[in-house]
Amino acid sequence: MSAQRNQGAASGGRHSQGPSRQSRPPDTGQSRRTQRKPSRATYRPRVSAQPRSSQASRVSRGNTAGQLTPVPERDIGTGLSEIAPSTVVPRDEYEQPGDPKLVSMVTEINRYLDQTNLHMTLTSLCKQLLHRTDLPYNPYPGFVRHLRQNAERFHMIDQCKSDEEIAHLSDFPIQEGGLAYLVCAQHSGHIWGLASIVRAVDPGTLKRYEWLLQDVTPHQDTLETPDEYSNQVIVSLIGDTVFHGSFLPQTAQIDIRLEYFISGSDVEQGIEIFADSIMKDIYKATKHKMHVLIGVTLPVPDSGEADLWTVAEIENYPDDFKHTIIDSVKARKIVTSEHIFKTDPFVDVYHRGTKQYGMHFIQSQTADMKLDETLTSFVERPLTTLHEGVFMKPSHAEAYLLAHIPRLEAVDKSEVQMFARVDIQSPITDAPGTSSVAPEASQVQPTTSQPPPRPGWKARLAKAFQPKKVKTDGFKPRTEAEKKGKILGPYAWETVAPIKSHLQKRIARLHLVADIFEIAHCVLLLVLMERDAYEPDLLVELYRLSHSTAARLHVVTQQNIALQELIDSSKDLEESPVVERMFVQYRQTLVRLLDGTMQERSSDLITAGRVIKYRLDQITSTSLGVSDTVPLNRKTLSILGGIQQYCVNIQLQLTEDAIVLCPTLQELIQTMKTNFADEVPRSRTPEGHVEGIVRAGVTDASEHFVHGVEVDAIMKHDRAVVNVDMCIARDNAPKIMAVESVLMKYIIDIQLDDIWQGLLMDLLSSNYLPPNPYPRSVSAFRQAAIRMDVQIESPDKLLESLLHGNVNLVDPENYVCSIPGTEAYGVRSALSLLDTVNFFQVAPVAQKLANQSFVRRKGPYKIAICMCVSSHTPLYGRMSPYLCQMDMDEHCYIKGPTGCSKEAIEVYSNLVYNHVTELNRRKLFPLVGVFLGESRSRWAIDYIQTHKKAFMAEVQRYCSLREPVFLKVYARLDWRYVPVIKHFMLHFVNEDETEFDIFFPSNPAALYQNVFLDKEKAAFHFQQSCSPDNDDPFSSSSIHRATHYVDSKMLDSRDRGDWLSVHRWLLTRALITEQDAHIPETWRMLHSMAGQLEYVNALNQSLQELVLYIFEKRDAAPQTRQTEGSQTGQQDGDILSPLELPHLSRMTSAFREKLLAVCKARCTLAAGSLSEHVHTRLQSCTVRDRNSKQLSLILESQTVSQLEEIRKLLQSVQDAVAYDVHCTCPAAGEALVDIETEARQRPTSVYSQQLADAAVYQRFPAANINHAADWLEVNS
């Protein structure tokens, strides 16, 4: 921000000069003050705080902390009535240019702004903002929220059908069928059902599912049918697919319902027949060549949950599976099998789908000398299928209706013949488009049959002595007058009321944002069931909601779930053509949805699209390039699961934008939640006794936790406001213009005019004017919000506060520098940003992890170890506020005979083993394990101790391959456990010191990052790590080699979407090349909301690993616990030592506090429901101690999965914010372009540049270490 703008908001400073003539709107004859009317405030900060910076040139806001009482909205025109109209000087009018070509261009631009309503939208938002009594420090998050809604309006309204066309979609022509209540689509004999449903379906689209329903229907010959029993299947299409083509442009899942009508004498036998029929159909599905069976979902009794039986479990435990089916049927629950359906026999198109199995039993019995049959439905709500689905065969529709009619009360005499029963027990077959009951069926006379046998004398005697039932009120039979007004058939209240109640309660239970599309389906069924009871706008809003971007993403996420289920069920196979086809379909759909080149998308969606595309490429990438084969392994499942969680925040954000445009639907949902308040879930953290937590040793739950080295000015931005009335009272401008003076200074201070100008230039400089300008507007205002959040100081002031000039060269021969009064040593680039106060709070961890008891000499080999703090850890403090991880490098130098590097590796592997076991014995840190190779295969400490030879062999193998070997532990710092990575790095030097070899991944930039705690160790390392070809680390060739490595890391991080790492490497490059321009931009990146999100995810990852550490230690401990009071086995304190459960509970509380604060922060620019969604997940894996009220993690495997889902969900928010921060860093953007250009042109070798440097041939004296003059010779 320029100095001129910094002075623009000063209280009592210069008067505002107003906008330029080109940016003023045409004069309407009134001043801007008289045009402005009070409007409803939409920005209401919660607490007042200090302004954007402490400079006196800012607007005099005054600290209004504690003045939380809302002030009435100010009338900006107050006081104008006292001024005579003649004293108001009208402003200059805009003069049209004389150039006709320019006039035409201006006219076209104005027409574009009018058509898109962009100018009016921003004007309206500015009016709402400026009418507030307290102006927020950062108003741009509010702009972003409103502009996102306008961006979605383009898809849902501007490019959608009109209200009349949408109304026509719910009123397709129909024609009556052979039975009352049943209709079929006009000119289409394959869609049958109730008129309320059939009117709203598209027969042409549903035609494509006719083959699928016929293919999955069990043939009559394959049904389980014992003697004296009959078994018939009726198939229907239900779910969202019913409205595919009418209300839904695409469907996420195909749901098919198979209802078995079994007739016989014994209900128990009927249930057995039903269970056998299901199992036979499932076994047939496992052998199907076109469809794939994933598993069968069976409800768990008395829990409300469901259990998935895989194909292998069904085959291994058929008896248990059958008993579970029988229990589900008796509980009137639906059995559901999950499939991947091929919808066309000639085209490889696959969809996720289900088959629902329901049972109805027709029991024959004798009563009153008349033959009668009783229908018992083992489903919760009979006749539900008629109100939520359609039939593809008329015989199925008629048989289903007629089977339920006898259960209703008597119908009118005129309808009795129409409802004449057909023999449902006979096979149902009919030609396409024909009915099994002709219209003349009403003339068919009932056939006579032999009377049933007369009941015995005992039955007649028992009936004679039965007391007569007393009936009163509603239990009395209906009178003739009541029967005349009674609605019969499927629309009777006895049938409709339970269905409506179920749908309404279901709406109340579901979440407004996360489950909106399931809610929309329930609302659609309710509206179609009783259209007159609801607003006609509901159908229009439901149609538009189904055509939103959120709906498209919802369908894609369901494809991801289907793909994961298919891969998990096919993991025993080497490859699957179905998986490959579904993967290609999923990848194309998702990438196109988020691609900004094919349609206008905001920066957050573009960033998500790039990251997801990179991850999808990782699935099919091989050493030879990209392959078409999808590996059926855990890595693929992990990547797909990560992408699924990555899309959650995007889904929530898009859904919120779409719901705002559906006010009638919102009102209806809120009414349901109010009327059925008992059904609305109440989430709360469970309470109980937490093992290992005692009241005396636990801090209070309200403890304040310090998170890193945060800048208070940035952390208070959400609560900072400008009190306009106070500023007006203090302003030096004349009374007539005091209001405009303050507001204009505010607008200039937040650079609203510059942002509007930049947005217009971006739109007008494009190759075309985008039809939807709002996604670019969202991107521009997102970046404006970031600038207001982190650009609190000028670059010069930041450099002055970050760089200290007291780095002294203490060993010129070896380039070792130090900061006076400290024990930190390294090159100048490693110490120039070192925050000594915070660095030496973490330095003791390095000293405790250092290997002090190693063998200095073994046979002909001499050993020396140099420990340093490495990577980006020395930046912790003023430069990097959060310590996510500590990195340390332990360089081990082994000097031995020429050609004995293999033997040196064996010596080194033994040294590593002894060091790890010694750390475990001392119990200073919780040891996670040793990780080997690029794949990071973990060796647990207990396993290392019992498999010494195998571990040493693996260490030798990975050292020979020059792959990483490192130890991971957790160090306790204040209230948290910090992950510490200690890299084992082996150097081999021959006796003549002419050969230098390393057995770890090369990192030429590490020399410029390492900070040692001992001067001689630093000098020894700097000298020995430089090969004879290049002894000068500051020669042009050395710096070129280091920057080449940094550039490759930077480009790789950019491809992964890790912009925080991009800026860290850019900072390393700037320090190596002694360029300070990138330091302020990296500081802003690390202090932004992206840095806070990275820190929260680091805490999350630490909690997961500590929970797994507890599991591992408890499993490895001997199970010798006895009864309470006398335990001879180990206690948890001994088993988990040095991990302390009370300390872990404090860390959990701190994590929860920071997690919710970040999710609720306005500059996170995430979905409003994100904090609620994350909090609900966190509550499911935490428990609060009943006595101490301390929050703790539930030590179960489900806790780890819940935390991991939260971490992956927040990763998308972090990537989006980090990219926006990067876009506000022009120097970083230019540097990245130059680096990419140079990388394309860079030669494959730079050895010629190294040899050209004269400093290569300069030799330096050998450095000494503490223990001896040359290499320490101390025997073990």
PDB file of C-alpha atoms in Angstrom, residues 54 90 211 272 566 591 628 696-697 746 893 896 972 1181 1218 1236:
ATOM      1  CA  SER A  54      -0.490   1.388  14.496  1.00  0.00           C
ATOM      2  CA  PRO A  90     -23.007  19.897  -8.157  1.00  0.00           C
ATOM      3  CA  TRP A 211     -33.112 -53.373 -19.844  1.00  0.00           C
ATOM      4  CA  GLU A 272     -37.223 -68.839   5.322  1.00  0.00           C
ATOM      5  CA  LEU A 566     -15.280 -51.484  -6.453  1.00  0.00           C
ATOM      6  CA  VAL A 591     -11.508 -32.371 -13.956  1.00  0.00           C
ATOM      7  CA  ASP A 628      -4.081 -46.606 -18.371  1.00  0.00           C
ATOM      8  CA  ALA A 696      -5.345 -33.038  40.699  1.00  0.00           C
ATOM      9  CA  GLY A 697      -3.032 -33.331  37.747  1.00  0.00           C
ATOM     10  CA  TYR A 746     -12.102   4.206   4.563  1.00  0.00           C
ATOM     11  CA  TYR A 893      31.788 -39.553   8.983  1.00  0.00           C
ATOM     12  CA  GLY A 896      38.602 -46.165   6.365  1.00  0.00           C
ATOM     13  CA  ARG A 972       7.431 -32.394  24.773  1.00  0.00           C
ATOM     14  CA  CYS A1181     -13.866 -39.107  18.729  1.00  0.00           C
ATOM     15  CA  ALA A1218      -2.210 -20.375   0.104  1.00  0.00           C
ATOM     16  CA  GLU A1236      10.284 -22.534 -14.902  1.00  0.00           C
TER      17      GLU A1236
END
